[in-house]
Short mmCIF file of C-alpha atoms in Angstrom, two decimals:
data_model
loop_
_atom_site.label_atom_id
_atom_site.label_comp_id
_atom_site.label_asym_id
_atom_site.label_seq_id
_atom_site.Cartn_x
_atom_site.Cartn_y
_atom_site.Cartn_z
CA UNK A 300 0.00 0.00 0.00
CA UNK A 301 2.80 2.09 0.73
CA UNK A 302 4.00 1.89 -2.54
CA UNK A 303 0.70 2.90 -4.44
CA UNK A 304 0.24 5.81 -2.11
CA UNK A 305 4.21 7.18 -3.03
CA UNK A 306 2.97 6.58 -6.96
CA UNK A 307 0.01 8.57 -6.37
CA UNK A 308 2.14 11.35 -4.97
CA UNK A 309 4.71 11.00 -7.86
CA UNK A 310 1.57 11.30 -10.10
CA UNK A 311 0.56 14.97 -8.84
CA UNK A 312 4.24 15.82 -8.59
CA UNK A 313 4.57 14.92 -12.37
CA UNK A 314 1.04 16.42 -13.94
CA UNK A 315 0.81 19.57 -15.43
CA UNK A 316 -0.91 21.80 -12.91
CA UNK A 317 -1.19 24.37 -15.09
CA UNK A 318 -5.27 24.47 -16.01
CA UNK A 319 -6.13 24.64 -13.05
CA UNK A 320 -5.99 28.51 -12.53
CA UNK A 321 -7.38 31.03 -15.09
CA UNK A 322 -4.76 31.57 -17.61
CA UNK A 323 -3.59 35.71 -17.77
CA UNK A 324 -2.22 37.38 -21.30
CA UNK A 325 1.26 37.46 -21.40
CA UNK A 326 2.77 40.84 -21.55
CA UNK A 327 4.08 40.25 -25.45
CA UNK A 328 2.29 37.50 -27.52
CA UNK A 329 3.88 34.04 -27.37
CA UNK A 330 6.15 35.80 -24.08
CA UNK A 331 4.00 32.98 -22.09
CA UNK A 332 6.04 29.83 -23.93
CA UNK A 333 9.63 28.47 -24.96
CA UNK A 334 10.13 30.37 -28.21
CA UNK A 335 10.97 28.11 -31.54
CA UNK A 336 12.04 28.89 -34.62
CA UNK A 337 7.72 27.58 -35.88
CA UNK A 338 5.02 30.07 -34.30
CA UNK A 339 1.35 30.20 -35.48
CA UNK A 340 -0.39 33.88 -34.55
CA UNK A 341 -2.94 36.30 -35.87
CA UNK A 342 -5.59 38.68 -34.43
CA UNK A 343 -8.83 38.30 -33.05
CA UNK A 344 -11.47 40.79 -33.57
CA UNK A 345 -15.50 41.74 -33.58
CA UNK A 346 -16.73 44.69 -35.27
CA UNK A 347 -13.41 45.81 -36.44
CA UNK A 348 -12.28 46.05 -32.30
CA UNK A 349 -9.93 43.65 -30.95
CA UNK A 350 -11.02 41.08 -28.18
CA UNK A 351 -8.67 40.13 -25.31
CA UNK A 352 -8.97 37.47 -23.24
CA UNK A 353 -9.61 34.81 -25.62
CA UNK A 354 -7.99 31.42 -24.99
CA UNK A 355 -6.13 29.90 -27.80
CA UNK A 356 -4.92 26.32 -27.77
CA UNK A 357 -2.50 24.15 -30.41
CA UNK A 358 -2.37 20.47 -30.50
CA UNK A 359 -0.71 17.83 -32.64
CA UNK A 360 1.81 15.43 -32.85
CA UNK A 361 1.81 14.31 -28.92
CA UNK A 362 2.51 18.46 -28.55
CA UNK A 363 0.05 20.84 -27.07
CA UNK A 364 0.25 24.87 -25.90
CA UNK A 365 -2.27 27.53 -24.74
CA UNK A 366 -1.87 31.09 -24.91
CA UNK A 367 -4.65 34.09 -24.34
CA UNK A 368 -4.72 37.26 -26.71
CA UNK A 369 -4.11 40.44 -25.22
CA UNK A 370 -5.37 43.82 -25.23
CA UNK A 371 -4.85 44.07 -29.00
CA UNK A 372 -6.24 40.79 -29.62
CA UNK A 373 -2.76 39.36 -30.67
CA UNK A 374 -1.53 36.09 -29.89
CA UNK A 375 0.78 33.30 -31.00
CA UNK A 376 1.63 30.04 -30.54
CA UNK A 377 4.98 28.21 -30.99
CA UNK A 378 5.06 24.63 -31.82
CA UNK A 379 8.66 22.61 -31.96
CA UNK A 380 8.22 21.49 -35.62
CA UNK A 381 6.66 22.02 -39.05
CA UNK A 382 3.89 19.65 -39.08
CA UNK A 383 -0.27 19.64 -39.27
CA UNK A 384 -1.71 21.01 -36.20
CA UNK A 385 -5.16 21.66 -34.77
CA UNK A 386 -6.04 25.10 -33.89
CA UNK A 387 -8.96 25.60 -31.22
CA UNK A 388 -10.46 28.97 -29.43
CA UNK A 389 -11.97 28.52 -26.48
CA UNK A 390 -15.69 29.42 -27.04
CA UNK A 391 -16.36 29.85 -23.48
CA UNK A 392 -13.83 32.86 -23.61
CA UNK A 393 -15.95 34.59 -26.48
CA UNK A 394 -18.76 37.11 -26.00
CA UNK A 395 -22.04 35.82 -25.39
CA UNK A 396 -23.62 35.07 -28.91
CA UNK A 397 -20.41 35.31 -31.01
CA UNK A 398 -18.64 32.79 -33.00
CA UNK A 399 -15.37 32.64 -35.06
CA UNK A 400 -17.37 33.94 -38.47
CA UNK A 401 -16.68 31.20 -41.20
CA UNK A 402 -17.38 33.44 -44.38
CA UNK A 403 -14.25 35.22 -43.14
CA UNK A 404 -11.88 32.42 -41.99
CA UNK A 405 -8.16 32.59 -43.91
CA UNK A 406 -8.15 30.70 -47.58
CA UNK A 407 -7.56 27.14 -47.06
CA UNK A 408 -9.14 27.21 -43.44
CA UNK A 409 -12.35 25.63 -42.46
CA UNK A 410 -14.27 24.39 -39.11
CA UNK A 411 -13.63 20.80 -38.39
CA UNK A 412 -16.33 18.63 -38.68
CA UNK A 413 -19.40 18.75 -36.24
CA UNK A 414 -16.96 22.24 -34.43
CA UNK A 415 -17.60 25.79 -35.15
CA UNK A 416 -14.10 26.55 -32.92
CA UNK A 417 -11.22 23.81 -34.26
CA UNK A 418 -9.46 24.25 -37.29
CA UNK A 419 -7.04 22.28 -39.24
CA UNK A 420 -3.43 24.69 -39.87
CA UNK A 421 -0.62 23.85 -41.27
CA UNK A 422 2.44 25.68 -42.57
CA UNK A 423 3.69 27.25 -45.77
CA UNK A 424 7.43 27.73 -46.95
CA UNK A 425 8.17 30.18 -43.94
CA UNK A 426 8.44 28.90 -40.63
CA UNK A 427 4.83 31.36 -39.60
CA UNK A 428 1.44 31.07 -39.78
CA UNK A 429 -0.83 34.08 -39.81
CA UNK A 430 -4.40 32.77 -38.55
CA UNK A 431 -6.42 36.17 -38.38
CA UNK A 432 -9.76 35.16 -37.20
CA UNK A 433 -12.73 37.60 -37.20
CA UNK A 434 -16.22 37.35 -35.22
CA UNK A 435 -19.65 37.26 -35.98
CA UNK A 436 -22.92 36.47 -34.18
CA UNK A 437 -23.83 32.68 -34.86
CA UNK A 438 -25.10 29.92 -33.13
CA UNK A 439 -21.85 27.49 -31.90
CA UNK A 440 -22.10 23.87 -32.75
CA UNK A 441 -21.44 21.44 -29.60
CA UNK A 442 -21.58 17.61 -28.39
CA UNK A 443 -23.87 16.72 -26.10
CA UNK A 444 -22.43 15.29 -23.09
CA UNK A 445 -23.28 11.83 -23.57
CA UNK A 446 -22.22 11.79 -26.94
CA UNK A 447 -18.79 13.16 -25.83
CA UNK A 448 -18.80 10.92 -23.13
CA UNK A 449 -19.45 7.68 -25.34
CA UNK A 450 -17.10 8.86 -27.23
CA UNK A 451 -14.26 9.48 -24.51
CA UNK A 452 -14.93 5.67 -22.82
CA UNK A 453 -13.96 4.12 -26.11
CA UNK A 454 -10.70 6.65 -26.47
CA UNK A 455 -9.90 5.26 -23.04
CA UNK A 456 -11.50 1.89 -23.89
CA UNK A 457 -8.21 2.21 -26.64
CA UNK A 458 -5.61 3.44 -24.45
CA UNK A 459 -6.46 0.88 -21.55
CA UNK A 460 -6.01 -1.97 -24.01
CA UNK A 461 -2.35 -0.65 -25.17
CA UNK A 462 -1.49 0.43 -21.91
CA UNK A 463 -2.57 -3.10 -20.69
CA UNK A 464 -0.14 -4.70 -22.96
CA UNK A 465 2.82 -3.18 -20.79
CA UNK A 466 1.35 -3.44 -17.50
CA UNK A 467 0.62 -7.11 -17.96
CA UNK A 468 4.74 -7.44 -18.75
CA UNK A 469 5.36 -5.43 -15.80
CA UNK A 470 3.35 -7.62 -13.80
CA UNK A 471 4.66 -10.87 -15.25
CA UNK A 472 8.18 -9.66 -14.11
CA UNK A 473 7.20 -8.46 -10.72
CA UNK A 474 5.50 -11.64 -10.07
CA UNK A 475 8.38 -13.82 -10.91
CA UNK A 476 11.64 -11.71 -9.76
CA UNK A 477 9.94 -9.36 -7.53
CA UNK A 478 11.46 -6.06 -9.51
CA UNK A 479 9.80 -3.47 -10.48
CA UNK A 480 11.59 -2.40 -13.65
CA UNK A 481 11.84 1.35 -13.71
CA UNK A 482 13.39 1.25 -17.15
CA UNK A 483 10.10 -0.58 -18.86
CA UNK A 484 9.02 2.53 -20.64
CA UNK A 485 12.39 2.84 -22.74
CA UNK A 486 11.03 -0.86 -23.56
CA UNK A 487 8.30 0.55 -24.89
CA UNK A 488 9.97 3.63 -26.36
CA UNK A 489 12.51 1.16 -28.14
CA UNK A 490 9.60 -0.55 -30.39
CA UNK A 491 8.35 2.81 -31.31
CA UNK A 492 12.03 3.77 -32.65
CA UNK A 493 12.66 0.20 -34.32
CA UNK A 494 9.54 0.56 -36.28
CA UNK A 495 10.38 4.42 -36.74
CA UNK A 496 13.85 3.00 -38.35
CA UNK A 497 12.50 0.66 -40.37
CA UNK A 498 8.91 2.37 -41.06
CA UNK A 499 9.94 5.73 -42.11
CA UNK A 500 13.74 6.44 -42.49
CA UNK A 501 13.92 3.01 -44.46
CA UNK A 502 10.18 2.68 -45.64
CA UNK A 503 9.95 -0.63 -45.47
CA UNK A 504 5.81 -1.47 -45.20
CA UNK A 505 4.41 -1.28 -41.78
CA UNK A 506 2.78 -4.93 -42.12
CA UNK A 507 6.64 -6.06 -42.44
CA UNK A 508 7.72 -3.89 -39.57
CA UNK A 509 5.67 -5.22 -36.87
CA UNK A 510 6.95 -8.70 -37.19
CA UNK A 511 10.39 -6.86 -37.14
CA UNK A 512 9.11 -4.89 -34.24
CA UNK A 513 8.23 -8.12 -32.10
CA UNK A 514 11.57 -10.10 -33.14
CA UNK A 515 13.67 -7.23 -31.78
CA UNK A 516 11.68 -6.63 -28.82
CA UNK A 517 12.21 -10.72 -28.11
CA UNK A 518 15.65 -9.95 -28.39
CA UNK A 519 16.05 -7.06 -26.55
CA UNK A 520 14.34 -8.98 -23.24
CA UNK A 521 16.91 -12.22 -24.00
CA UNK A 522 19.72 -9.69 -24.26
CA UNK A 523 18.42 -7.72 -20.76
CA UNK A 524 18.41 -10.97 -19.25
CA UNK A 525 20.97 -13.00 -20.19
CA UNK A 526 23.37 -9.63 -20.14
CA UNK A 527 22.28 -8.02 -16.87
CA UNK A 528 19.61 -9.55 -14.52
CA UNK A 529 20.45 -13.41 -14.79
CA UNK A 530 24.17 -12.53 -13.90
CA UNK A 531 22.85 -9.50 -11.03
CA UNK A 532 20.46 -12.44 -9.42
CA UNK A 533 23.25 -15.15 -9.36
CA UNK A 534 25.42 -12.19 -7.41
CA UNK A 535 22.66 -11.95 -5.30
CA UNK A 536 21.93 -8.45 -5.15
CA UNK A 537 18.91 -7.35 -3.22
CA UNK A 538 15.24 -6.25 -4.62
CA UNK A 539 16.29 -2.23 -3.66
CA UNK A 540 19.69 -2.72 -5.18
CA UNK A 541 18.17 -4.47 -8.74
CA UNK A 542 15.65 -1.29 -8.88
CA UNK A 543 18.08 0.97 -8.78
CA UNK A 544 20.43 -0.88 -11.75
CA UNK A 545 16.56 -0.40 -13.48
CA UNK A 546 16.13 3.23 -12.89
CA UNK A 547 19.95 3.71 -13.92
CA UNK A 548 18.77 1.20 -17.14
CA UNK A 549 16.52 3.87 -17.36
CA UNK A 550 18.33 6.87 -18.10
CA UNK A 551 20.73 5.63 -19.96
CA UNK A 552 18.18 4.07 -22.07
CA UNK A 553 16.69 7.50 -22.80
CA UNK A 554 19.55 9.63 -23.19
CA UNK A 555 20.94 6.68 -25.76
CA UNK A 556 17.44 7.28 -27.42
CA UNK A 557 18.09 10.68 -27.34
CA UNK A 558 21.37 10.88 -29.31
CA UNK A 559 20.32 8.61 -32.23
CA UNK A 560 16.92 10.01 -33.07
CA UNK A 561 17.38 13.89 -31.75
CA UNK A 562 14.76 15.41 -29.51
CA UNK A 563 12.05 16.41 -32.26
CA UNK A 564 9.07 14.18 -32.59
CA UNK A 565 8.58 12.00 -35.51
CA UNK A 566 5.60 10.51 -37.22
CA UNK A 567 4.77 6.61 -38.27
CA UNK A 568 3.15 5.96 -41.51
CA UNK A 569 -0.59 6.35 -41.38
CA UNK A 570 -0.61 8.48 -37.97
CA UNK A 571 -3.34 11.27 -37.75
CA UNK A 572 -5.32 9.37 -40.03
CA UNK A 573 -9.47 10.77 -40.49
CA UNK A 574 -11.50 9.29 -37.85
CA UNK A 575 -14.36 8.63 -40.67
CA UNK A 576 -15.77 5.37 -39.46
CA UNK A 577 -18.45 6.42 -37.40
CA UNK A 578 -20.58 4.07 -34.75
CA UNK A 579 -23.45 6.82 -34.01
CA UNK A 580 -21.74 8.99 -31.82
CA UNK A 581 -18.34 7.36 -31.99
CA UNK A 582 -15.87 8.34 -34.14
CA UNK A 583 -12.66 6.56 -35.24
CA UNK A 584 -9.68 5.85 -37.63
CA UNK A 585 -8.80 2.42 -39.16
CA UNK A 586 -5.75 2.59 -36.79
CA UNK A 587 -7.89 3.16 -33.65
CA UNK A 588 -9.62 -0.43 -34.92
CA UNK A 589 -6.56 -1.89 -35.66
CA UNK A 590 -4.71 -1.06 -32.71
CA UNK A 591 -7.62 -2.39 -30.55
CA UNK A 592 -7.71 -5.54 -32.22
CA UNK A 593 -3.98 -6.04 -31.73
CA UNK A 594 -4.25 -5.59 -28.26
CA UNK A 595 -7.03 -7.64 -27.92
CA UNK A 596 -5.68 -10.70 -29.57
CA UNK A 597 -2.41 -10.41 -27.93
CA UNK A 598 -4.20 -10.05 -24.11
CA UNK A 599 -5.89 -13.07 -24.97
CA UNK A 600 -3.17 -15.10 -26.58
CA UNK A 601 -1.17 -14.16 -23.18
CA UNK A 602 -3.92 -15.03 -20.85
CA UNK A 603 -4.64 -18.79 -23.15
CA UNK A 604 -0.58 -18.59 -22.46
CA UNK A 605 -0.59 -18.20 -18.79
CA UNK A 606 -4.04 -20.89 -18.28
CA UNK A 607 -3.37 -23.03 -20.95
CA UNK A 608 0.29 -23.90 -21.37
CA UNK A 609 2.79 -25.79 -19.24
CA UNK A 610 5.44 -22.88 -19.44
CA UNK A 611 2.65 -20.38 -18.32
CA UNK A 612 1.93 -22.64 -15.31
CA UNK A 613 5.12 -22.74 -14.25
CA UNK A 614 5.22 -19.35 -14.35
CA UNK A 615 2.20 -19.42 -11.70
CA UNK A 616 3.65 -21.16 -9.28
CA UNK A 617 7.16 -19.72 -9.54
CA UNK A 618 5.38 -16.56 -8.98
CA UNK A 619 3.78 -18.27 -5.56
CA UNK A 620 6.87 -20.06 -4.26
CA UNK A 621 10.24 -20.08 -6.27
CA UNK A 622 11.74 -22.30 -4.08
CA UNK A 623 8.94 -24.88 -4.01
CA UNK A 624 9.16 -24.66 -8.03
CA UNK A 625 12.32 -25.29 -7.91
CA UNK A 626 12.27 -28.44 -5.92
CA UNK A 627 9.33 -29.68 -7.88
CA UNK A 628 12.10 -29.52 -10.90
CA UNK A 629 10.74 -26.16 -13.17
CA UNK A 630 13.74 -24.59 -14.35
CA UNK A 631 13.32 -21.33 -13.04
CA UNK A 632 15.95 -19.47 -14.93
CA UNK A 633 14.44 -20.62 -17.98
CA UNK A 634 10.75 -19.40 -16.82
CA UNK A 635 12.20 -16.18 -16.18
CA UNK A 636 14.01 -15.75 -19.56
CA UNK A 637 11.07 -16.60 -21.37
CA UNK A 638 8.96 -13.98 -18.83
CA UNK A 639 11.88 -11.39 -19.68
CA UNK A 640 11.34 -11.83 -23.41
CA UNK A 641 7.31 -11.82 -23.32
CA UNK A 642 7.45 -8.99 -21.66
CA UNK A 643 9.79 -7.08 -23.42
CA UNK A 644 7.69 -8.48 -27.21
CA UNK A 645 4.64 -6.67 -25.58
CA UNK A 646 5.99 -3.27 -24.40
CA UNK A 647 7.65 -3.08 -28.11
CA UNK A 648 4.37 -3.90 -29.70
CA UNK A 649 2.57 -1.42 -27.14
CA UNK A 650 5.24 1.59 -27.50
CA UNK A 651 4.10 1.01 -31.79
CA UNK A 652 0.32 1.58 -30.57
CA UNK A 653 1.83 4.36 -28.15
CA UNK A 654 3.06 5.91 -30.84
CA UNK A 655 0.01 6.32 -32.65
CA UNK A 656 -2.11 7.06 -30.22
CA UNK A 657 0.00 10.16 -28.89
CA UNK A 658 0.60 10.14 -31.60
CA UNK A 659 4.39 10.71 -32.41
CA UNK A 660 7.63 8.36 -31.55
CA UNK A 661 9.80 10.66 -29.36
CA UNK A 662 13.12 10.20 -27.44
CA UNK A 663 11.21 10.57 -23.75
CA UNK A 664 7.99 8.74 -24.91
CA UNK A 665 7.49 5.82 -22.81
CA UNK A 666 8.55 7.64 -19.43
CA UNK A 667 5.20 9.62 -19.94
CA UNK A 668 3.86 6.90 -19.67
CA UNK A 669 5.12 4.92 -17.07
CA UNK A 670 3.34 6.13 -14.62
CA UNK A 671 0.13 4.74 -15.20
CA UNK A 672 1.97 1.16 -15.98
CA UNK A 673 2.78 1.06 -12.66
CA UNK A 674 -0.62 2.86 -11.64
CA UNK A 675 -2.14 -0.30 -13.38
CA UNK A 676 -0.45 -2.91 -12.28
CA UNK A 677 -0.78 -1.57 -8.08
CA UNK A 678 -4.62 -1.00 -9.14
CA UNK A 679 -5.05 -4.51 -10.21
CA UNK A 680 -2.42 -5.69 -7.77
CA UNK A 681 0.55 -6.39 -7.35
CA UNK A 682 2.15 -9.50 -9.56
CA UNK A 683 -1.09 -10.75 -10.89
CA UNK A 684 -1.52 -10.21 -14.79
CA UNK A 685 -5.30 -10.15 -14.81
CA UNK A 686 -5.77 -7.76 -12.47
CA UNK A 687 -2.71 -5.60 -14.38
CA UNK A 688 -5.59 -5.62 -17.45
CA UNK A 689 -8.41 -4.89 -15.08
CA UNK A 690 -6.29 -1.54 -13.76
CA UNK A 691 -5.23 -0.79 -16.87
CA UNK A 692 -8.59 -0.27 -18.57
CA UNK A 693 -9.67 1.57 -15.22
CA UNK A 694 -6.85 3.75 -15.63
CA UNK A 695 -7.19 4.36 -19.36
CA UNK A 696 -11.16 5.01 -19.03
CA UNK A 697 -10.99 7.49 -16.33
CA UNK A 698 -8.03 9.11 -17.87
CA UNK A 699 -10.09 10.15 -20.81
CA UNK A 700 -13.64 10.74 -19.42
CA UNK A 701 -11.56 12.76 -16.80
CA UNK A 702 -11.28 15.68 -19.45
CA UNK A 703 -14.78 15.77 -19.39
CA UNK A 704 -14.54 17.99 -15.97
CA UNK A 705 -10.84 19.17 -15.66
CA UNK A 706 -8.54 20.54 -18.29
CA UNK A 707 -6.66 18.07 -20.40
CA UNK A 708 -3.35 18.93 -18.75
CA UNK A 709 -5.13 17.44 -15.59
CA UNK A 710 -6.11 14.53 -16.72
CA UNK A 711 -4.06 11.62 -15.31
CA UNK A 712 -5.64 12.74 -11.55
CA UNK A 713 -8.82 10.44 -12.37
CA UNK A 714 -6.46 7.95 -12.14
CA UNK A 715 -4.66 8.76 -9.48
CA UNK A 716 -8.21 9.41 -7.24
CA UNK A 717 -8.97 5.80 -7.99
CA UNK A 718 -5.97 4.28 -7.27
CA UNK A 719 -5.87 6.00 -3.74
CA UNK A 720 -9.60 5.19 -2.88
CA UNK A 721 -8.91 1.37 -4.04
CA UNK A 722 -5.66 1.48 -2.43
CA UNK A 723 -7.07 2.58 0.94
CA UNK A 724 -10.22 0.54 0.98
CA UNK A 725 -8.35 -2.73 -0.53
CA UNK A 726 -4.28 -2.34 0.08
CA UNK A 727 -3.79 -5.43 -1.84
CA UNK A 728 -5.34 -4.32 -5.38
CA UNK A 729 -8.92 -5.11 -7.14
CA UNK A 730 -7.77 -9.16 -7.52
CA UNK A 731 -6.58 -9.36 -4.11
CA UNK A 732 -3.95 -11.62 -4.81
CA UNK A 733 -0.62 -10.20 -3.93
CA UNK A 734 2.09 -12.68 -5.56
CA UNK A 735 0.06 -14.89 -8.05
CA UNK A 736 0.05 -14.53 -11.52
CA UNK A 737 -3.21 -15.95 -12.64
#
């Protein structure tokens, strides 16, 4: 319990804090961010006056800034690259009655579908975008809130399932070694950049990367294991000693990242694609069904794994007595190389659906995201991979509906309220079961 309650307080020392106060004009426009050599900016005005005060928000490619025009209605917006953004004002920040006017929106600008307030931008040859927008008295277009809210369970319905990928590999190798591997989101991060290398920079099609993908993910948990944690375990260093080698594996991991693919953010093949399937009120892209599915058949081929197949049994009961395994004759060394490279085969496969989900394959990815792995797997509790996919699609539903009532930036602290109320009412997790897998 101990532990989930220092995660929860990690989580609010992490999250943005940000929207939670009213946001205030800087004193020149764009003086409120880091400045970068990209800005989009413009004017705002009704009846040929400017209007202050108006809340401007940028979003795309996992990056997302807010700014407020000031007493001249000017504002801008930096962004770290040249890419396709979405560009939203804040209709709640408008006069009563007044919308962005569309007969006077910029050439090549229009309204996103079923929005009166979201606009699609992108870039020319320069590296600015002037996005003058002027007012007019219209009626706004808006979601009902169940709509947005069916709408938001299946976003999170998404993220829970790729999130639950990791946590169930974080799970399997708490359950069998008793570490809690700090350096599982550079796991994650390192599928993103194999497929990133062999997706994009050598365009080989993504249907042949994915298998590449899983193969060096496999190899990448073999190599941890056989390199670092087999030889660390027969030296008989501690559980506190092994998590910090993990945090360490952790840094280097990122800053190794870092070095070979630069700090920008970089886009997989078919990322940002339309959401135009549409289930009534539901809107999504053929990757948001194809990334489900993955997930889906992979949770289930694990769980048929773990119920099913000697090797997954003997992962069970290492996980409830290693030494009784052991005497019963399991090679536990072997269970736990095998563990070490299941794991590592779903947090490369996950880190792809990261990716596109962000969506963007960045240097610092998968520690963003590590959070709620190990939010997950404590919800669920501790060592058992069913109740890692149980907290995991808690975690990734609540993190989503959660913008329904606080600002985006805020979002992660549905999570963290659950895990504390679970935590406090049930120490041990949803499952109950502390150390067995299944």
């Amino acid at each position: 319990m101990l532990f989930g309650l220092l995660l929860a307080a990690g989580m609010v020392f992490l999250s943005s804090p940000g929207g939670a106060f009213a946001a205030e004009a800087p004193d020149t426009p764009g003086g409120d961010q880091e400045k970068t050599d990209f800005y989009f900016g413009g004017i705002i005005t009704y009846d040929d006056a400017p209007v202050a005060g108006v809340t401007m928000t940028i979003e795309g490619g996992g990056f997302k800034a807010e700014t407020v025009t000031d007493a001249e209605g000017k504002w801008r917006l930096y962004v770290p690259e040249k890419d396709d953004y979405v560009l939203t004002v804040d209709e709640d920040t408008l006069p009563d009655g007044v919308i962005v006017d569309p007969t006077q929106l910029p050439e090549g600008i229009q309204p996103k579908q079923g929005t009166t307030a979201s606009f699609d931008v992108t870039f020319g040859l320069t590296g600015s975008k002037i996005v003058n927008l002027f007012l007019g008295e219209g009626e706004r277009v808006t979601t009902s809130f169940i709509d947005q809210l069916v709408e938001r369970l299946m976003n999170g319905l998404n993220f829970g399932l790729l999130l639950a990928l990791a946590s169930v590999g974080v799970s399997l190798i708490f359950g069998t070694t008793g570490l809690s591997n700090f350096a599982h989101g550079e796991m994650l991060t390192f599928g993103a950049v194999i497929a990133l290398v062999f997706g994009v920079w050598l365009q080989i099609p993504m249907w042949l990367t994915i298998p590449i993908v899983l193969v060096a993910g496999a190899a990448l948990g073999w190599s941890l294991d056989a390199g670092l944690w087999r030889p660390l375990r027969r030296r008989g260093l501690g559980l506190v000693q092994l998590m910090i080698v993990s945090i360490g594996l952790s840094l280097a991991g990122r800053y190794v990242f870092q070095y070979f693919i630069g700090g920008g953010t970089y886009q997989l093949p078919g990322a940002g694609a339309p959401r135009d399937i549409t289930f009534g009120p539901i809107s999504l892209s053929w990757i948001d069904i194809v990334s489900m599915a993955t997930s889906i058949v992979l949770l289930g081929a694990v769980a048929f794994w773990l119920l099913r197949t000697r090797v997954g049994k003997a992962t069970r009961a290492i996980s409830d007595n290693p030494g009784l395994a052991a005497a019963s004759g399991i090679n536990v060394d072997r269970v736990i190389r095998i563990v070490w490279i299941l794991a590592a085969t779903l947090a490369a496969i996950a880190g792809v659906l990261w990716a596109y989900f962000r969506p963007g394959v960045k240097w610092d990815m998968g520690v963003q995201v590590l959070l709620l792995i190990f939010a997950a797997v404590t919800l669920g509790g501790l060592g058992t991979a069913f109740g890692a996919l149980i907290g995991s699609l808690i975690v990734g539903i609540l993190v989503e509906i959660s913008t329904l009532w606080i600002p985006p930036d805020m979002k992660y602290v549905g999570a963290l309220a659950a895990l504390i109320v679970i935590l406090l009412v049930r120490p041990q997790g949803i499952l109950g079961r502390k150390e067995r897998l299944g």
